[in-house]
Coordinates of C-alpha atoms and ligand atoms in Angstrom, one line a residue:
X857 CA 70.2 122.4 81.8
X858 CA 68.8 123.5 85.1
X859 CA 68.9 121.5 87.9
X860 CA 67.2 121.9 91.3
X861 CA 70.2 122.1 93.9
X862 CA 69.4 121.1 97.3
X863 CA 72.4 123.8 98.6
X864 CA 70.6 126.8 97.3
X865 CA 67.2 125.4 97.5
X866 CA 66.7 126.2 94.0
X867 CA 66.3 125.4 90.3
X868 CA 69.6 126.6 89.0
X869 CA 71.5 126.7 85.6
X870 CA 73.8 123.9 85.6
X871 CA 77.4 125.0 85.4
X872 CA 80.0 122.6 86.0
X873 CA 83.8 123.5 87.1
X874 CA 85.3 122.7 83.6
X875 CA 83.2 123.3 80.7
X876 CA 81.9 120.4 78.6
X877 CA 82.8 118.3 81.7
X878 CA 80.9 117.0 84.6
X879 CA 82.5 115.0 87.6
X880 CA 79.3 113.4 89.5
X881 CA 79.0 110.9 92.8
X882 CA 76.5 108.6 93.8
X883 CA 76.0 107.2 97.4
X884 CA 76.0 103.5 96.5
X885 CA 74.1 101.1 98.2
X886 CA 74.7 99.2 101.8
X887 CA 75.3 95.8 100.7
X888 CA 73.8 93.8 103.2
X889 CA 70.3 92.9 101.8
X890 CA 68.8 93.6 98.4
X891 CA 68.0 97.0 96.9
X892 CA 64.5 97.6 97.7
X893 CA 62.3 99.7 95.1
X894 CA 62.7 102.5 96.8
X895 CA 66.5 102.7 96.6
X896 CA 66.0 102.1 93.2
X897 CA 63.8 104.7 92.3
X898 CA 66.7 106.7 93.6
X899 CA 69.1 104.8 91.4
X900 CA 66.8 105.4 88.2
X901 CA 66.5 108.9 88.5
X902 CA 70.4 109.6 89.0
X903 CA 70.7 107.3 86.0
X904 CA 68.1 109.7 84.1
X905 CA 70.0 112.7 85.3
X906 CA 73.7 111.0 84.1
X907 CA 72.0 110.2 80.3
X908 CA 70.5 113.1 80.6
X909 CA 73.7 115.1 80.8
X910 CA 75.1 113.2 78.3
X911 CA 72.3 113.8 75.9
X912 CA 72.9 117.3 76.3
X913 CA 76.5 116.9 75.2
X914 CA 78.7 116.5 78.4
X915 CA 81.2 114.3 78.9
X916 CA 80.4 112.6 82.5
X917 CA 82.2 110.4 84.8
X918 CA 80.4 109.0 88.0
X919 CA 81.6 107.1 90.2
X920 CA 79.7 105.1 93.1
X921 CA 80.8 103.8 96.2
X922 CA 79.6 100.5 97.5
X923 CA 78.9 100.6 101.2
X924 CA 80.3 97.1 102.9
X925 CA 81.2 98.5 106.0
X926 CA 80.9 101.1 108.6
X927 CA 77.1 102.1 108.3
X928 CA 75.3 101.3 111.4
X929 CA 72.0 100.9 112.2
X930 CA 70.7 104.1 112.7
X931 CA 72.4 106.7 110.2
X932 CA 74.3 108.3 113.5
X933 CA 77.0 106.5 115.1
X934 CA 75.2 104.2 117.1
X935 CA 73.7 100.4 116.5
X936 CA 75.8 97.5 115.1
X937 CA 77.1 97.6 111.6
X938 CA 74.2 96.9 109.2
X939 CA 76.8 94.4 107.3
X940 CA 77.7 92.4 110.3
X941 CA 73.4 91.9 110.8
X942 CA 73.1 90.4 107.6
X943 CA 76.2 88.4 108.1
X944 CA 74.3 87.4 110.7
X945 CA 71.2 86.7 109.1
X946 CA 72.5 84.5 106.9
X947 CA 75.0 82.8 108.5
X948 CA 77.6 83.8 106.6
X949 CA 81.0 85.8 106.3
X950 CA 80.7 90.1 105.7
X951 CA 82.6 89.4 102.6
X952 CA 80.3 86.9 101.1
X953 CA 77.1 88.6 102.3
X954 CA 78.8 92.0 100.4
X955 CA 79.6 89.9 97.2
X956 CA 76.0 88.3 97.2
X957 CA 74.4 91.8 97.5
X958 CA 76.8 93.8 95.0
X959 CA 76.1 91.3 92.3
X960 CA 72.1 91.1 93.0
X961 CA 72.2 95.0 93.3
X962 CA 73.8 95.2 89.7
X963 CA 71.6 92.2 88.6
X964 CA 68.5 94.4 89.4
X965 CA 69.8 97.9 87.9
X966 CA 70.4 96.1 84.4
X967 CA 67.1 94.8 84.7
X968 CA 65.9 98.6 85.2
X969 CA 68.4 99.9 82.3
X970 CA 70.6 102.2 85.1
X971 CA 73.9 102.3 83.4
X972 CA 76.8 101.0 85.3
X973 CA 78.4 104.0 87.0
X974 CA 82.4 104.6 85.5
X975 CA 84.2 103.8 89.1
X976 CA 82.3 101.6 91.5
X977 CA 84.4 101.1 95.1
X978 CA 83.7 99.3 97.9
X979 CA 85.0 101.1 101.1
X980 CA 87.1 98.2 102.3
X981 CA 89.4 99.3 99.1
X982 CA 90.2 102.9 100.8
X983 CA 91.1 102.1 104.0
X984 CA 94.4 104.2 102.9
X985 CA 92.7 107.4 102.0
X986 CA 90.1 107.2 104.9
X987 CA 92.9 107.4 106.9
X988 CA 94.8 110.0 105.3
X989 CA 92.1 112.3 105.3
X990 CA 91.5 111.2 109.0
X991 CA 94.6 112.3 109.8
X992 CA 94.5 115.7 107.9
X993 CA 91.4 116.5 109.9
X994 CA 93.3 116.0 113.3
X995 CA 96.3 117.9 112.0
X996 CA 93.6 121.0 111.1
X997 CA 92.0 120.5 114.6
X998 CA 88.4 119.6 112.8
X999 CA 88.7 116.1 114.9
X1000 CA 89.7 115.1 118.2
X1001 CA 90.5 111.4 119.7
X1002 CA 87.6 110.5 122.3
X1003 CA 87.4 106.8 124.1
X1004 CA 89.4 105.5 121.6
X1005 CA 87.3 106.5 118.8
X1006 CA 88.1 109.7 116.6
X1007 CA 85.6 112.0 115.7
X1008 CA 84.7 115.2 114.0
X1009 CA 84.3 118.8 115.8
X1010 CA 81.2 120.3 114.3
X1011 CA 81.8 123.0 116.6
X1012 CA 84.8 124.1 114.6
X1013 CA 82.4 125.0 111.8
X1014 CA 81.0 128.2 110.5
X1015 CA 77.6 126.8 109.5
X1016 CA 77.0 122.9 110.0
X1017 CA 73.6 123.0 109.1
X1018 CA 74.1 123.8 105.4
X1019 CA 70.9 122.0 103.4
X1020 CA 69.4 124.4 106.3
X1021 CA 66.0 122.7 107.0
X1022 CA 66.8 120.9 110.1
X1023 CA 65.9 121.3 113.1
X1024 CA 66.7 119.9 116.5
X1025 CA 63.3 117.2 116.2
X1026 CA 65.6 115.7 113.3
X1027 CA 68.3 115.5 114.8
X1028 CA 66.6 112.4 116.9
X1029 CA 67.4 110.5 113.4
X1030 CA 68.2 106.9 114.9
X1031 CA 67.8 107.8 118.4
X1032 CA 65.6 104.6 119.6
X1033 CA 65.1 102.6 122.3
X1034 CA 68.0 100.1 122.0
X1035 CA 70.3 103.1 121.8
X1036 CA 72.4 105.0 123.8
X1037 CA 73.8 108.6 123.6
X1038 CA 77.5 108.6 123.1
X1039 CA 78.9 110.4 126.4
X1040 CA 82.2 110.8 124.5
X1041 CA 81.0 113.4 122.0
X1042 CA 81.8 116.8 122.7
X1043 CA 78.7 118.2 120.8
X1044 CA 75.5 116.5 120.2
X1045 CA 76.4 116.6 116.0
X1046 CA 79.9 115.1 116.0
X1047 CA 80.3 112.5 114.4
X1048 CA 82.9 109.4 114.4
X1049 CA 85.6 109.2 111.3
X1050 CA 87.4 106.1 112.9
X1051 CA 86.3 103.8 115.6
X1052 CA 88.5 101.5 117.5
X1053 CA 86.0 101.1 120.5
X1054 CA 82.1 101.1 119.3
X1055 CA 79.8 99.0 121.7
X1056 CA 79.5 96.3 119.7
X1057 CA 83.2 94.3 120.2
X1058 CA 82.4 91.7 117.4
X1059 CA 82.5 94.0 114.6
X1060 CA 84.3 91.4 111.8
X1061 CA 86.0 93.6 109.6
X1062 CA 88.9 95.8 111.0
X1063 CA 91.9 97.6 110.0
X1064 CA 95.4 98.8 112.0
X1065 CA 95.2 102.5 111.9
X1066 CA 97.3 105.4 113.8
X1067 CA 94.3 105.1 116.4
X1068 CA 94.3 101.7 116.9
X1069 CA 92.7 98.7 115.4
X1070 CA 89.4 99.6 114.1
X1071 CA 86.9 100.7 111.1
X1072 CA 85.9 103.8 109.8
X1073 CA 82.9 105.5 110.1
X1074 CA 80.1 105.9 107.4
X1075 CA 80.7 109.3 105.9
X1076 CA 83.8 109.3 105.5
X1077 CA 83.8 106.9 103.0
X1078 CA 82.0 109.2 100.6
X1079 CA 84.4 112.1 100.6
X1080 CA 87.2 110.1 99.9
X1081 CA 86.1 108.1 97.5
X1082 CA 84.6 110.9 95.4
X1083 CA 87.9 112.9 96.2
X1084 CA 90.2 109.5 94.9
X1085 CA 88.6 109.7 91.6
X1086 CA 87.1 113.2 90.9
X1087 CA 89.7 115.2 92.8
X1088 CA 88.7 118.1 95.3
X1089 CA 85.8 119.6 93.4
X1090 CA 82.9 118.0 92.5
X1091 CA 80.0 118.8 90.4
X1092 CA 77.1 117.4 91.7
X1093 CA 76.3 114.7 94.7
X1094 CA 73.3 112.3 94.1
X1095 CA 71.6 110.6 97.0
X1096 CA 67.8 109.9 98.4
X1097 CA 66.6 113.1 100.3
X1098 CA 67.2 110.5 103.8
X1099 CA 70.8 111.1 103.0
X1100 CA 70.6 114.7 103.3
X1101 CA 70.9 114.4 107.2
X1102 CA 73.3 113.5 108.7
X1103 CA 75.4 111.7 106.0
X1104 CA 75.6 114.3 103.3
X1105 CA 76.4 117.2 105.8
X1106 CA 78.6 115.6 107.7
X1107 CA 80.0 114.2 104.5
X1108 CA 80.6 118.4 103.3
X1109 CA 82.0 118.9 107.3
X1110 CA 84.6 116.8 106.4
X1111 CA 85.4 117.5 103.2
X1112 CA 85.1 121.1 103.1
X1113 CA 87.5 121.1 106.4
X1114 CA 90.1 118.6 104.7
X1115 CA 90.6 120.6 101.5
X1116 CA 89.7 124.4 102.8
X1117 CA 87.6 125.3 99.9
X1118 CA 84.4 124.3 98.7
X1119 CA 83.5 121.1 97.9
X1120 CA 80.5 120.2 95.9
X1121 CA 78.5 123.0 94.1
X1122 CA 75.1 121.1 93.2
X1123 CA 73.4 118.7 95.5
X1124 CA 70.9 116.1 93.5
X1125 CA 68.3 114.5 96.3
X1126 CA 65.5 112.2 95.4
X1127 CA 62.3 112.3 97.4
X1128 CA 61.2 108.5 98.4
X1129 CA 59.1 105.9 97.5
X1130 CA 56.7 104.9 100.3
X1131 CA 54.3 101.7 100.3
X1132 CA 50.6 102.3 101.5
X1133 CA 52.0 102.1 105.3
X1134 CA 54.7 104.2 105.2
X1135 CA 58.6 104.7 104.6
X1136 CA 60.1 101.5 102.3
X1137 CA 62.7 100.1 104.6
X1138 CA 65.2 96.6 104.4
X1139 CA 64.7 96.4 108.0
X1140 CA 60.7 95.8 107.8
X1141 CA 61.0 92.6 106.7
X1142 CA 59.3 91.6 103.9
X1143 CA 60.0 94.2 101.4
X1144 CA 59.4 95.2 97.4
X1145 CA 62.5 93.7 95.2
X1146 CA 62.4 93.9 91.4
X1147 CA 62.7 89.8 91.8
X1148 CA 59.2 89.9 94.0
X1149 CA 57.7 92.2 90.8
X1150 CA 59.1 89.3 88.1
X1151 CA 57.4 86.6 90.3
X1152 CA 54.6 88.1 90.0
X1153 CA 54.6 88.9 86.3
X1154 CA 55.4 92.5 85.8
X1155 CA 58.2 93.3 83.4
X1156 CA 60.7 95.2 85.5
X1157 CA 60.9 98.2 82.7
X1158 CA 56.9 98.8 84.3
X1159 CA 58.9 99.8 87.2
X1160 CA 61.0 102.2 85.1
X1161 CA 57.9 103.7 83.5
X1162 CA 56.1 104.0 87.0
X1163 CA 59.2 106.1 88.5
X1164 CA 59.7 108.3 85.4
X1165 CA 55.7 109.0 85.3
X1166 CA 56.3 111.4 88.9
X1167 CA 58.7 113.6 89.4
X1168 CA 61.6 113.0 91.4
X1169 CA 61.1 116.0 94.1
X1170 CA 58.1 114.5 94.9
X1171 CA 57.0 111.7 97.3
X1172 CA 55.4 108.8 95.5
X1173 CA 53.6 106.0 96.9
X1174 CA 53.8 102.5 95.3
X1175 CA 50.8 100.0 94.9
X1176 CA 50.2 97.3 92.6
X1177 CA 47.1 99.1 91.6
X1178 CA 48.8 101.5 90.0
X1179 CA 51.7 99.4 88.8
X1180 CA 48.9 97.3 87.1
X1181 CA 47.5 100.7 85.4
X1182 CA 51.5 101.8 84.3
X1183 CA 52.2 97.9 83.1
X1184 CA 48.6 98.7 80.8
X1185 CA 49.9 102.3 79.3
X1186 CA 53.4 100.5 78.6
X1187 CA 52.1 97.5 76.6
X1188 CA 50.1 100.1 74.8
X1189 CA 52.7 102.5 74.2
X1190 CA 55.3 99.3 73.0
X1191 CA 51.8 98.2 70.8
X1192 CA 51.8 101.8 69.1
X1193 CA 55.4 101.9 68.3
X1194 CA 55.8 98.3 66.9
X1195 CA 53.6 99.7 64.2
X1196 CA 55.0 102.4 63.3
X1197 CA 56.4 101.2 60.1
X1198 CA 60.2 101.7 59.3
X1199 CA 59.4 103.7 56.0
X1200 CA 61.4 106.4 54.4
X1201 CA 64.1 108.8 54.6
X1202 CA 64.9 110.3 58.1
X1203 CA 64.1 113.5 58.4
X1204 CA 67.7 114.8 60.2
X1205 CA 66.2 118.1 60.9
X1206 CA 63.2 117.2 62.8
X1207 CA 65.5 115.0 64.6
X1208 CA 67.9 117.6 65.4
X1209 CA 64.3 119.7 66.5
X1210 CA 63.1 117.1 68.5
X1211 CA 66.4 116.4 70.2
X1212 CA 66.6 120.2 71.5
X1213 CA 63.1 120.0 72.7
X1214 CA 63.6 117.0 75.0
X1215 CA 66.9 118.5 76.2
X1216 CA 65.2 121.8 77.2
X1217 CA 62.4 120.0 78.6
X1218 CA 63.8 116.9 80.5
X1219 CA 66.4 119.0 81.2
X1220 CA 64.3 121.6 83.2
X1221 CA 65.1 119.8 86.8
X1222 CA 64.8 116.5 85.0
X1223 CA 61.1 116.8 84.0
X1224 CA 60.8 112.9 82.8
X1225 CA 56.8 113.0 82.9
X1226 CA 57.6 116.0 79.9
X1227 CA 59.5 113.6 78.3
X1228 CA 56.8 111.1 78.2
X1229 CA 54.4 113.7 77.1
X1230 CA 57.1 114.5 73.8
X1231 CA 57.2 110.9 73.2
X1232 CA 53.5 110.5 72.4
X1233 CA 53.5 113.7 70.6
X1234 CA 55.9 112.0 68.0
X1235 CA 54.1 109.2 67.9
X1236 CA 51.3 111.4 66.7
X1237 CA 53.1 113.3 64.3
X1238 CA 53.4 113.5 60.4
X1239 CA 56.9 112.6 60.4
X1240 CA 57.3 109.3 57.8
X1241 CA 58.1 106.5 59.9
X1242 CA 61.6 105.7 59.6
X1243 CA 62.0 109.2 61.0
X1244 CA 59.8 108.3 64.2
X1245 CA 61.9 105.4 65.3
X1246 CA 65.1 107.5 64.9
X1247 CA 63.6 110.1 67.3
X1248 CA 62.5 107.3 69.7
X1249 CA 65.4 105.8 69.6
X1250 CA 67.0 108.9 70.4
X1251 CA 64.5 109.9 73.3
X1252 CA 65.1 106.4 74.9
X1253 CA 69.0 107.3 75.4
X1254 CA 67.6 108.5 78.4
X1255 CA 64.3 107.1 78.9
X1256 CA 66.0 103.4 78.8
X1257 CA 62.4 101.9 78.2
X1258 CA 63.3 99.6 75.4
X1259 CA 60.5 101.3 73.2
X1260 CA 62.2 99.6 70.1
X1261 CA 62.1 96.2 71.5
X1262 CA 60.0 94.2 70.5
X1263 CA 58.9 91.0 72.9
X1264 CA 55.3 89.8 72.2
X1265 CA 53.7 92.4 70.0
X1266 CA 54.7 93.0 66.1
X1267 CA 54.1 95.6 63.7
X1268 CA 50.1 95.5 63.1
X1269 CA 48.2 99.0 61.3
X1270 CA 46.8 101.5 63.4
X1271 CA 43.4 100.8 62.6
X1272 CA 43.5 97.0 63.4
X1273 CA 45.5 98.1 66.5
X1274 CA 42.4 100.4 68.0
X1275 CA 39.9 97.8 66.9
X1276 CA 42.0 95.0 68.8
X1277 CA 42.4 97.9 72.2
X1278 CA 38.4 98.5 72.1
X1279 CA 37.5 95.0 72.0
X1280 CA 40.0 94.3 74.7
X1281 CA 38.1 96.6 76.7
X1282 CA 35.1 95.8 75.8
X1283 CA 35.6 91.9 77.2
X1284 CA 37.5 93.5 80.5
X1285 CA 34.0 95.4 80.9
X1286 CA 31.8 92.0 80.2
X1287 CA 34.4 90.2 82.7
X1288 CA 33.4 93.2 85.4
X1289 CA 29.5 92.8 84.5
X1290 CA 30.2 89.0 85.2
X1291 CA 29.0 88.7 81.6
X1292 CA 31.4 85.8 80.5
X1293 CA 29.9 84.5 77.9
X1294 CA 30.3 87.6 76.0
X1295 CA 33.8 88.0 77.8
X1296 CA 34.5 84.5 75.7
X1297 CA 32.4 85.8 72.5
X1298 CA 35.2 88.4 72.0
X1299 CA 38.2 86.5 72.9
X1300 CA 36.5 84.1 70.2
X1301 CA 35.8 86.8 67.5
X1302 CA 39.6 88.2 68.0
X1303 CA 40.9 84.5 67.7
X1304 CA 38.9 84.0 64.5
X1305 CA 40.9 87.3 63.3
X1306 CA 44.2 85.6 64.2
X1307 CA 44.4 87.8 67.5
X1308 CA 45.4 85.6 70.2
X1309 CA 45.0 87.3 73.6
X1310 CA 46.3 86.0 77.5
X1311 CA 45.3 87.6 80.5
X1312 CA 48.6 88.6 82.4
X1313 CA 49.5 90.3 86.0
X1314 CA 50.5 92.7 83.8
X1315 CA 46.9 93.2 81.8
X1316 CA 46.3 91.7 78.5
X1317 CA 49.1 91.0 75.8
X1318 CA 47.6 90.2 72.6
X1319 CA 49.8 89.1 69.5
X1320 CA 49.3 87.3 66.3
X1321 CA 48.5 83.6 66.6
Ligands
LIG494 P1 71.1 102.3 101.4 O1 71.4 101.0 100.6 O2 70.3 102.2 102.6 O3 72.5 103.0 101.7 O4 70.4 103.3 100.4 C1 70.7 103.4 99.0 C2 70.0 104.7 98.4 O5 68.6 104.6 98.5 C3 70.4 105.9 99.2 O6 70.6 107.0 98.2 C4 69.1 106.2 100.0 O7 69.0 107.6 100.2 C5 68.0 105.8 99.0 N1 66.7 105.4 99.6 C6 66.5 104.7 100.8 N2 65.2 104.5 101.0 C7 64.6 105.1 99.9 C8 63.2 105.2 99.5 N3 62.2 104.7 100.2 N4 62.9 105.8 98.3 C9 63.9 106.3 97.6 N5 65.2 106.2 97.9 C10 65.6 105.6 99.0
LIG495 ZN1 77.4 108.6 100.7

């Protein structure tokens, strides 16, 4: 498998620290709203790159952390706690606002087929080892004690800098307005592991520590949880590219410092979904849920399609337009394989060919739109039928598209299938052309054929009356 690694700045062979076995973390998500689409593109594509290792024969365990406290505003240190906002918000307690949003968060990933990760854990369930490794830090003279907070020395460090495409314009990450510098740092990039003193007094969730009442910071959170279940070194670290800076390298700062080796050898980032105006954000508002895309008629698989369509190290811009076109190909591409008739033997070789192929080629830096492309080609093939399914069924180990379920179409031939795709496109054209009565001609010769067809949000379903 080859994997692009954000470290390097490469495509690399995958190699993980034990053979046959891959230890792999997850930033979870901030519990404090819902997940927007965005997130969960990231989510689907570390879910893709999980099956896919599995589907290449590894034996994984990932583990996700779920963040319910300690992540301010802006991804520096400054700006209340994003949990405490919702709280809020909603007029609620931290905890219940955490519980609401873990459960809706998990809702929405089943709806999207992303495997439950092995370990999920909140950060208010570490307090223990956040401290631990707190106080290791200050024992190795990577942290210092600072207006009653504790934070990290970056100047300690060889190289802080170590995805190495930052510069000092992105180091203004969350520096607005309503924020002020914090005078106790001792260099611009430190970062707090533990505060008992933050500017906002009301903070609701807090913790005795050696410091002092108080909560820890964001990135630490990350390090130990990943080090509490997968030990000191980790395979790869999966995140959206936002995370890169500062979380992820002050999350290697700290980790690296703690244990004195390296930490994690392959970094995993996902590139982001933007709407028309911009960066996705839960802050904007009004933002895309998979909930909004079921009120509005769209099968949340279409969403699973329309991620695994781009490529993950590429930006990708959402809009219904295009959802509508990717809800079209997948009720053609569920249409197609409905009628492919479970016939004959199954033909364990071509499997076992097939299989290979999608490995190599999903498995070149997790090239899903290849994957797509292989599908079709068996589709197309000459295998017997029964043999088809079995190498769908295998493909959609990782796809997760539910290409063998069934909902509103059934098994019709091939040639009654086209005839019943041109006609629906012939009556979409009369409907453009304002032409209705022809529009209703067709709808009337399909019904007459025992073709019943409904207009959708999500195109035209047609199935046997
Ligand atoms: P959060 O809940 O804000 O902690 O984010 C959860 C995950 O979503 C993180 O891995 C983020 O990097 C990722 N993420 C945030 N915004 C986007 C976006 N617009 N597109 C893709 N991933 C995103
Ligand atoms: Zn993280």
């Amino acid at each position: 498998m080859k994997i692009y690694n954000s470290l390097t700045r490469r495509v690399e062979e995958f190699i993980p620290n034990e053979e046959g076995r891959v230890s792999m973390y997850t930033c979870g998500p901030t519990v404090y709203h819902f997940a927007h689409i965005g997130n969960l593109r990231s989510y689907i594509c570390e879910d893709v790159l999980e099956k896919l290792l599995r589907y290449s024969g590894y034996d994984v365990k990932r583990v996700m952390n779920i963040t319910d406290v300690g992540h301010l505003s802006s991804d520096a240190d400054t700006g209340e706690d994003k949990m405490l906002k919702g709280a809020k918000r909603e007029n609620k307690t931290v905890m219940e606002i955490a519980k609401f949003y873990t459960d809706a968060f998990f809702s929405d990933c089943a709806k999207l087929n992303i495997k439950t990760p092995d370990v999920v854990e909140p950060a208010t369930n570490c307090i223990k080892e956040f401290i631990n490794m707190i106080e290791g830090l200050l024992e190795k003279g990577y942290a210092y004690k600072a207006g009653e907070n504790v934070y990290f020395d970056t100047s300690k460090l060889k190289e802080y800098y170590v995805f190495g495409n930052q510069n000092e314009d992105e180091l203004m990450v969350g520096v607005r307005d309503d924020v002020t510098e914090d005078v106790n740092k001792r260099n611009k990039n430190d970062f707090v592991l533990w505060f008992t003193k933050s500017k906002f007094e009301d903070q609701a969730l807090k913790w005795d520590s050696p410091w002092g009442v108080g909560y820890p910071g964001w990135h630490i959170e990350c390090s130990c949880i990943s080090m509490k279940h997968l030990g000191t070194k980790l395979d790869i670290h999966c995140g959206g590219i936002d995370n890169m800076f500062p979380h992820h390298t002050n999350e290697i700062a700290q980790s690296e410092s703690f244990t004195g080796h390296k930490w994690c050898n392959y970094w995993f980032h996902v590139h982001h979904l933007n709407d028309e105006s911009g960066k996705m954000s839960k802050s904007k508002g009004e933002f895309l849920t998979v909930s909004l895309l079921e009120s509005k008629g769209y099968d949340p698989l279409v969403y699973r399609l329309f991620a695994l369509q781009s490529h993950y190290r590429k930006p990708l811009t959402f809009s219904f337009e295009t959802l509508d076109q990717t809800a079209a190909t997948y009720r053609k591409l569920k249409n197609r394989i409905a009628n492919i008739v479970d016939e004959g033997n199954v033909d364990e070789a071509a499997l076992k060919e097939w299989h290979e192929k999608f490995a190599t080629a999903v498995g070149d830096d997790c090239n899903t739109a290849m994957g797509l492309t292989l599908l079709y080609d068996v589709i197309k093939s000459d295998h017997n039928g029964a043999t088809k399914r079995r190498i769908i069924e295998d493909f959609d180990y990782v796809l997760s598209l539910d290409l063998l379920k069934s909902k509103e179409t059934e098994a019709i031939d091939d040639e009654l299938t086209s005839y019943i795709e041109a006609k629906i496109e012939e009556r979409a054209a009369a409907k453009k052309a304002k032409d209705f009565a022809k529009a209703d001609a067709i709808r009337d010769e399909l019904a007459s054929k025992g073709i019943i067809i409904k207009d959708t949000r999500e195109g035209v379903i047609w199935s046997r009356g």
